Amino acid sequence: MKILLTGGAGFIGSHTLIELDKAGHEAVVLDNLYNSSPLALKRAAEIIGKEVPFYQVDIRDREGLTKVFEAHQFDACIHFAGLKAVGESVEKPLEYYENNLNGTFVLLDVMRKHGCKNIIFSSSATVYGDPEIIPITEECPKGICTNPYGKTKSMLEDVLIDVQKADPEWNVVVLRYFNPIGAHPSGKLGDNPNGIPNNLMPYITQVAVGKRKELGVFGADYDTHDGTGVRDYIHVVDLGRAHVASLKAIEQKKGVAIYNIGTGTGYSVLDVVKAFVRVNGVDVPYVIKPRRSGDVAVNYCNPAKAKMELGWEAQYGIEDMCRDSWNWQKQNPNGFEE
């Protein structure tokens, strides 16, 4: 298949690009580089041994998007592009609603006008809010999202379902990611957030490499085994493989298909810190801070549906995630800066 990757220069997009190439698909990347680097695509090209077509275009740019669709006949779009930090979304709700919602509306309209009606949507476990069921299955009702980022994902899921219902030619695959960490085993690609990291693992690695003094652990009074929040961490390479596997649902014309993408195992913040220290032999000082607005105590999934319908399951464990994250950071202490 020929596939458009919106946000394809980002952390998940660049790793998915490599997995798509392995599986024999052709990818074209579109990214505004707001929170990503063209060097990620350069590194990905080194790994796969060929250049990838790239357009620096914002998904809200209707004219720019239209030119890309006029230049290529796409079979499907994998839609990663969007603002994604939970904490930042609480501070900047308007920016998150405008970017994530309006950008997707423009993308869907341009796709429709060019006869591309297959989309894999990058959603999130945050749509479950404070989940009613643990481990979370796809039958768990969507909850009251506790932050604007999660609300944009939940709203866009509803939009996509409505679009497919109105026009059954559409095939919509919704992947509800849990917590992607890790890096490409080569050390050439990894998570490279701009500014202060909003997510756990890049903060851990930046502390370990000496870039930051200490890790802030937000809340140690949750109802968990050690008081810190429990999450389902998944290796970004496994996540990339999940997108490739999801093309099966499009080929089978499932209409709308929703999958949890996680390992099915929950680890607390301190579990991850201790695993990182143990695996890599480096110190990660941390301090306990007040709870962060919008966070829930426990969030991990039952990924059985993806295994049954797509033949996908996670291959990497928490030690692999910690090892590959550190391998990336120590080789690239300043990220993609050369």
Short mmCIF file of C-alpha atoms in Angstrom, two decimals:
data_model
loop_
_atom_site.label_atom_id
_atom_site.label_comp_id
_atom_site.label_asym_id
_atom_site.label_seq_id
_atom_site.Cartn_x
_atom_site.Cartn_y
_atom_site.Cartn_z
CA MET A 1 0.00 0.00 0.00
CA LYS A 2 0.97 3.64 -0.43
CA ILE A 3 0.43 5.39 2.88
CA LEU A 4 0.47 9.00 4.04
CA LEU A 5 1.93 9.47 7.52
CA THR A 6 0.78 12.76 9.04
CA GLY A 7 3.16 13.66 11.86
CA GLY A 8 5.51 11.07 10.39
CA ALA A 9 8.70 12.80 11.58
CA GLY A 10 7.65 12.41 15.21
CA PHE A 11 8.59 9.78 17.76
CA ILE A 12 5.94 7.21 16.85
CA GLY A 13 5.68 8.19 13.20
CA SER A 14 9.37 7.72 12.41
CA HIS A 15 9.43 4.27 14.01
CA THR A 16 6.24 3.28 12.18
CA LEU A 17 7.84 4.40 8.93
CA ILE A 18 10.59 1.80 9.42
CA GLU A 19 8.11 -0.98 10.20
CA LEU A 20 6.01 -0.11 7.15
CA ASP A 21 9.10 -0.33 4.95
CA LYS A 22 9.99 -3.72 6.45
CA ALA A 23 6.53 -4.95 5.50
CA GLY A 24 6.90 -3.74 1.90
CA HIS A 25 4.66 -0.66 2.04
CA GLU A 26 5.47 2.74 0.54
CA ALA A 27 5.25 5.75 2.85
CA VAL A 28 5.08 9.51 2.32
CA VAL A 29 5.62 11.77 5.35
CA LEU A 30 3.84 15.03 6.10
CA ASP A 31 4.85 17.00 9.20
CA ASN A 32 4.96 20.66 10.26
CA LEU A 33 8.03 19.93 12.46
CA TYR A 34 6.44 21.68 15.46
CA ASN A 35 7.59 18.97 17.85
CA SER A 36 9.79 16.84 15.60
CA SER A 37 13.00 17.02 13.59
CA PRO A 38 13.88 16.46 9.93
CA LEU A 39 16.90 14.58 11.25
CA ALA A 40 14.53 11.84 12.43
CA LEU A 41 13.63 11.24 8.80
CA LYS A 42 17.28 11.35 7.81
CA ARG A 43 18.08 8.70 10.42
CA ALA A 44 15.08 6.60 9.38
CA ALA A 45 16.29 6.78 5.78
CA GLU A 46 19.70 5.52 6.91
CA ILE A 47 18.06 2.58 8.66
CA ILE A 48 15.86 1.55 5.72
CA GLY A 49 18.44 2.42 3.09
CA LYS A 50 16.41 4.88 1.03
CA GLU A 51 14.99 8.39 1.11
CA VAL A 52 11.35 8.95 2.02
CA PRO A 53 9.23 11.65 0.33
CA PHE A 54 8.66 14.44 2.85
CA TYR A 55 6.40 17.50 2.84
CA GLN A 56 6.68 20.17 5.53
CA VAL A 57 2.98 20.97 5.71
CA ASP A 58 0.58 21.60 8.58
CA ILE A 59 -2.60 19.50 8.46
CA ARG A 60 -4.62 22.70 8.86
CA ASP A 61 -3.15 23.97 5.57
CA ARG A 62 -5.85 22.89 3.11
CA GLU A 63 -3.96 24.13 0.04
CA GLY A 64 -0.73 22.42 1.09
CA LEU A 65 -2.53 19.15 1.86
CA THR A 66 -4.35 19.25 -1.45
CA LYS A 67 -1.06 19.55 -3.35
CA VAL A 68 0.29 16.46 -1.57
CA PHE A 69 -2.82 14.45 -2.46
CA GLU A 70 -2.62 15.66 -6.05
CA ALA A 71 0.97 14.40 -6.25
CA HIS A 72 0.26 10.93 -4.84
CA GLN A 73 -2.47 8.30 -5.00
CA PHE A 74 -2.75 7.15 -1.40
CA ASP A 75 -4.37 3.90 -0.31
CA ALA A 76 -4.55 4.94 3.34
CA CYS A 77 -3.53 7.57 5.87
CA ILE A 78 -2.01 6.91 9.28
CA HIS A 79 -2.86 10.04 11.23
CA PHE A 80 -0.34 10.86 13.98
CA ALA A 81 -0.28 14.66 13.65
CA GLY A 82 -1.48 16.45 16.77
CA LEU A 83 -0.46 18.06 20.02
CA LYS A 84 -0.07 15.31 22.61
CA ALA A 85 1.05 16.40 26.09
CA VAL A 86 -1.53 15.91 28.84
CA GLY A 87 -0.10 18.54 31.18
CA GLU A 88 0.34 21.13 28.45
CA SER A 89 -3.22 20.56 27.24
CA VAL A 90 -4.52 21.59 30.67
CA GLU A 91 -2.53 24.83 30.39
CA LYS A 92 -3.32 25.47 26.69
CA PRO A 93 -6.76 23.99 25.99
CA LEU A 94 -7.66 26.31 23.11
CA GLU A 95 -4.48 25.46 21.22
CA TYR A 96 -5.18 21.74 21.61
CA TYR A 97 -8.79 21.96 20.47
CA GLU A 98 -7.92 24.17 17.50
CA ASN A 99 -4.97 22.11 16.31
CA ASN A 100 -6.20 18.58 16.90
CA LEU A 101 -9.84 19.02 15.92
CA ASN A 102 -9.63 21.51 13.07
CA GLY A 103 -6.53 19.85 11.60
CA THR A 104 -8.28 16.50 11.44
CA PHE A 105 -11.41 18.04 9.89
CA VAL A 106 -9.30 19.52 7.08
CA LEU A 107 -7.43 16.24 6.59
CA LEU A 108 -10.62 14.17 6.37
CA ASP A 109 -12.18 16.56 3.88
CA VAL A 110 -9.12 16.52 1.61
CA MET A 111 -8.91 12.71 1.89
CA ARG A 112 -12.57 12.40 0.92
CA LYS A 113 -12.19 14.67 -2.09
CA HIS A 114 -9.28 12.58 -3.36
CA GLY A 115 -10.93 9.20 -2.88
CA CYS A 116 -8.73 8.08 0.04
CA LYS A 117 -11.19 6.69 2.59
CA ASN A 118 -8.97 4.50 4.75
CA ILE A 119 -7.55 5.94 7.97
CA ILE A 120 -5.70 4.62 11.00
CA PHE A 121 -6.17 7.11 13.81
CA SER A 122 -3.68 7.68 16.61
CA SER A 123 -5.91 7.72 19.68
CA SER A 124 -5.11 7.27 23.33
CA ALA A 125 -6.00 5.36 26.47
CA THR A 126 -6.89 8.74 27.96
CA VAL A 127 -10.32 8.39 26.29
CA TYR A 128 -11.25 5.92 29.05
CA GLY A 129 -10.91 8.68 31.65
CA ASP A 130 -10.81 7.08 35.08
CA PRO A 131 -11.59 3.61 33.71
CA GLU A 132 -14.46 1.48 35.02
CA ILE A 133 -12.64 -1.77 34.18
CA ILE A 134 -9.04 -2.81 34.91
CA PRO A 135 -7.50 -4.24 32.80
CA ILE A 136 -9.24 -2.09 30.20
CA THR A 137 -10.94 -3.81 27.27
CA GLU A 138 -12.36 -2.09 24.21
CA GLU A 139 -15.82 -2.71 25.69
CA CYS A 140 -14.98 -0.44 28.61
CA PRO A 141 -17.11 2.69 28.14
CA LYS A 142 -15.32 5.88 27.36
CA GLY A 143 -15.14 7.91 30.52
CA ILE A 144 -15.11 11.58 31.38
CA CYS A 145 -11.74 12.62 29.98
CA THR A 146 -9.73 14.40 32.62
CA ASN A 147 -7.77 16.69 30.28
CA PRO A 148 -8.25 18.55 26.96
CA TYR A 149 -5.79 16.28 25.11
CA GLY A 150 -7.92 13.23 25.95
CA LYS A 151 -11.09 15.11 25.04
CA THR A 152 -9.75 15.88 21.56
CA LYS A 153 -8.99 12.20 21.01
CA SER A 154 -12.41 11.13 22.27
CA MET A 155 -14.19 13.72 20.13
CA LEU A 156 -12.24 12.73 17.03
CA GLU A 157 -13.08 9.06 17.56
CA ASP A 158 -16.76 10.07 17.52
CA VAL A 159 -16.23 12.18 14.40
CA LEU A 160 -14.56 9.31 12.57
CA ILE A 161 -17.32 6.88 13.55
CA ASP A 162 -19.94 9.35 12.29
CA VAL A 163 -18.06 9.85 9.01
CA GLN A 164 -17.94 6.08 8.42
CA LYS A 165 -21.60 5.66 9.34
CA ALA A 166 -22.58 8.33 6.82
CA ASP A 167 -20.36 6.84 4.10
CA PRO A 168 -19.67 3.10 4.47
CA GLU A 169 -16.87 3.33 1.90
CA TRP A 170 -14.70 4.60 4.76
CA ASN A 171 -12.63 2.20 6.84
CA VAL A 172 -11.60 3.59 10.21
CA VAL A 173 -9.12 1.91 12.56
CA VAL A 174 -8.77 3.55 15.98
CA LEU A 175 -5.66 2.59 17.94
CA ARG A 176 -5.85 3.52 21.60
CA TYR A 177 -2.20 3.73 22.60
CA PHE A 178 -1.19 3.28 26.15
CA ASN A 179 2.28 4.73 27.03
CA PRO A 180 4.88 4.52 24.26
CA ILE A 181 8.52 4.53 25.39
CA GLY A 182 11.75 2.92 24.18
CA ALA A 183 13.66 3.72 21.00
CA HIS A 184 14.98 2.07 17.88
CA PRO A 185 17.54 -0.60 18.91
CA SER A 186 20.16 1.07 16.69
CA GLY A 187 20.16 4.14 18.94
CA LYS A 188 19.61 6.36 15.88
CA LEU A 189 15.99 7.18 16.65
CA GLY A 190 14.21 7.99 19.90
CA ASP A 191 11.97 10.39 21.77
CA ASN A 192 13.23 13.95 21.34
CA PRO A 193 10.71 16.39 22.84
CA ASN A 194 11.25 20.12 22.51
CA GLY A 195 11.94 21.85 25.80
CA ILE A 196 11.09 20.22 29.12
CA PRO A 197 9.74 16.69 28.58
CA ASN A 198 6.09 16.13 29.46
CA ASN A 199 6.41 12.34 29.56
CA LEU A 200 8.19 10.04 31.99
CA MET A 201 10.87 8.21 30.02
CA PRO A 202 12.48 11.15 28.21
CA TYR A 203 12.66 12.94 31.56
CA ILE A 204 14.34 9.89 33.12
CA THR A 205 16.90 9.67 30.31
CA GLN A 206 17.66 13.39 30.44
CA VAL A 207 18.29 13.13 34.18
CA ALA A 208 20.47 10.06 33.63
CA VAL A 209 22.56 11.82 30.98
CA GLY A 210 23.03 14.86 33.23
CA LYS A 211 20.85 17.23 31.28
CA ARG A 212 18.41 17.67 34.18
CA LYS A 213 19.00 17.59 37.92
CA GLU A 214 16.24 15.23 39.03
CA LEU A 215 12.98 13.61 38.05
CA GLY A 216 9.74 14.97 39.46
CA VAL A 217 7.34 12.19 40.43
CA PHE A 218 3.84 13.66 40.42
CA GLY A 219 1.98 12.09 43.31
CA ALA A 220 2.96 9.31 45.71
CA ASP A 221 -0.42 8.92 47.40
CA TYR A 222 -2.39 7.06 44.73
CA ASP A 223 -4.08 3.77 45.61
CA THR A 224 -1.31 1.66 44.04
CA HIS A 225 1.37 -0.68 45.42
CA ASP A 226 3.89 2.14 45.91
CA GLY A 227 1.63 5.22 45.75
CA THR A 228 2.75 6.30 42.26
CA GLY A 229 0.64 6.13 39.12
CA VAL A 230 0.50 2.82 37.22
CA ARG A 231 0.61 2.76 33.42
CA ASP A 232 0.90 0.29 30.56
CA TYR A 233 4.21 1.11 28.87
CA ILE A 234 4.75 -0.16 25.34
CA HIS A 235 7.90 -0.20 23.22
CA VAL A 236 7.64 2.22 20.30
CA VAL A 237 8.82 -0.48 17.86
CA ASP A 238 5.92 -2.69 18.97
CA LEU A 239 3.63 0.29 18.47
CA GLY A 240 4.98 0.77 14.95
CA ARG A 241 4.31 -2.89 14.23
CA ALA A 242 0.73 -2.42 15.45
CA HIS A 243 0.08 0.13 12.71
CA VAL A 244 1.36 -2.28 10.07
CA ALA A 245 -0.88 -5.01 11.50
CA SER A 246 -3.84 -2.60 11.46
CA LEU A 247 -3.72 -2.46 7.68
CA LYS A 248 -5.23 -5.94 7.88
CA ALA A 249 -8.44 -4.41 9.28
CA ILE A 250 -8.55 -2.00 6.33
CA GLU A 251 -7.98 -4.81 3.83
CA GLN A 252 -10.82 -6.74 5.46
CA LYS A 253 -13.04 -3.63 5.21
CA LYS A 254 -14.09 -3.81 8.84
CA GLY A 255 -15.73 -0.38 8.67
CA VAL A 256 -14.85 0.77 12.18
CA ALA A 257 -12.39 -1.18 14.30
CA ILE A 258 -11.03 -0.12 17.70
CA TYR A 259 -8.01 -1.69 19.39
CA ASN A 260 -6.11 -1.22 22.63
CA ILE A 261 -2.38 -1.15 21.96
CA GLY A 262 -0.42 -2.00 25.09
CA THR A 263 1.33 -4.90 26.79
CA GLY A 264 -1.38 -5.70 29.32
CA THR A 265 1.03 -5.16 32.22
CA GLY A 266 0.97 -2.14 34.52
CA TYR A 267 4.11 -0.55 35.97
CA SER A 268 4.24 2.31 38.43
CA VAL A 269 6.42 5.37 37.92
CA LEU A 270 8.86 4.07 40.52
CA ASP A 271 8.83 0.59 38.93
CA VAL A 272 10.06 2.19 35.71
CA VAL A 273 12.70 4.26 37.49
CA LYS A 274 14.01 1.21 39.35
CA ALA A 275 14.04 -0.92 36.20
CA PHE A 276 15.95 1.81 34.35
CA VAL A 277 18.56 2.04 37.12
CA ARG A 278 18.88 -1.74 37.34
CA VAL A 279 19.19 -2.38 33.59
CA ASN A 280 21.50 0.50 32.75
CA GLY A 281 23.53 0.96 35.93
CA VAL A 282 22.97 4.70 36.09
CA ASP A 283 21.51 6.80 38.86
CA VAL A 284 18.21 8.66 38.49
CA PRO A 285 17.58 10.96 41.46
CA TYR A 286 13.93 11.89 41.94
CA VAL A 287 11.72 14.01 44.16
CA ILE A 288 8.05 13.53 45.02
CA LYS A 289 5.82 16.41 43.91
CA PRO A 290 2.08 17.09 44.16
CA ARG A 291 -0.27 15.23 41.87
CA ARG A 292 -0.55 16.59 38.35
CA SER A 293 -3.95 17.81 37.18
CA GLY A 294 -5.64 15.36 34.83
CA ASP A 295 -3.79 12.20 35.89
CA VAL A 296 -5.53 8.99 37.00
CA ALA A 297 -4.18 6.32 39.36
CA VAL A 298 -4.18 3.15 37.25
CA ASN A 299 -4.41 2.64 33.51
CA TYR A 300 -3.44 -0.58 31.73
CA CYS A 301 -5.15 -2.70 29.12
CA ASN A 302 -6.22 -6.11 27.97
CA PRO A 303 -4.74 -6.27 24.42
CA ALA A 304 -6.39 -9.59 23.48
CA LYS A 305 -8.56 -8.16 20.69
CA ALA A 306 -5.55 -6.91 18.71
CA LYS A 307 -3.94 -10.33 19.02
CA MET A 308 -7.08 -12.16 17.95
CA GLU A 309 -8.08 -9.93 15.01
CA LEU A 310 -4.75 -8.50 13.82
CA GLY A 311 -2.27 -11.15 14.93
CA TRP A 312 -0.37 -8.47 16.85
CA GLU A 313 1.06 -8.60 20.35
CA ALA A 314 3.89 -6.79 22.10
CA GLN A 315 7.31 -8.43 21.79
CA TYR A 316 9.35 -6.19 24.10
CA GLY A 317 9.29 -5.95 27.90
CA ILE A 318 10.06 -3.13 30.31
CA GLU A 319 13.78 -3.97 30.44
CA ASP A 320 14.02 -3.68 26.64
CA MET A 321 12.23 -0.35 26.80
CA CYS A 322 14.62 0.98 29.44
CA ARG A 323 17.72 -0.33 27.65
CA ASP A 324 16.77 1.09 24.25
CA SER A 325 15.71 4.44 25.72
CA TRP A 326 19.09 4.83 27.41
CA ASN A 327 20.97 3.63 24.32
CA TRP A 328 19.29 6.40 22.31
CA GLN A 329 19.91 9.12 24.92
CA LYS A 330 23.55 8.31 25.66
CA GLN A 331 24.34 8.25 21.93
CA ASN A 332 22.37 11.48 21.44
CA PRO A 333 22.67 13.52 24.66
CA ASN A 334 21.18 16.53 22.89
CA GLY A 335 18.64 14.61 20.87
CA PHE A 336 18.78 15.32 17.15
CA GLU A 337 20.99 18.37 17.54
CA GLU A 338 24.20 17.79 15.57
#
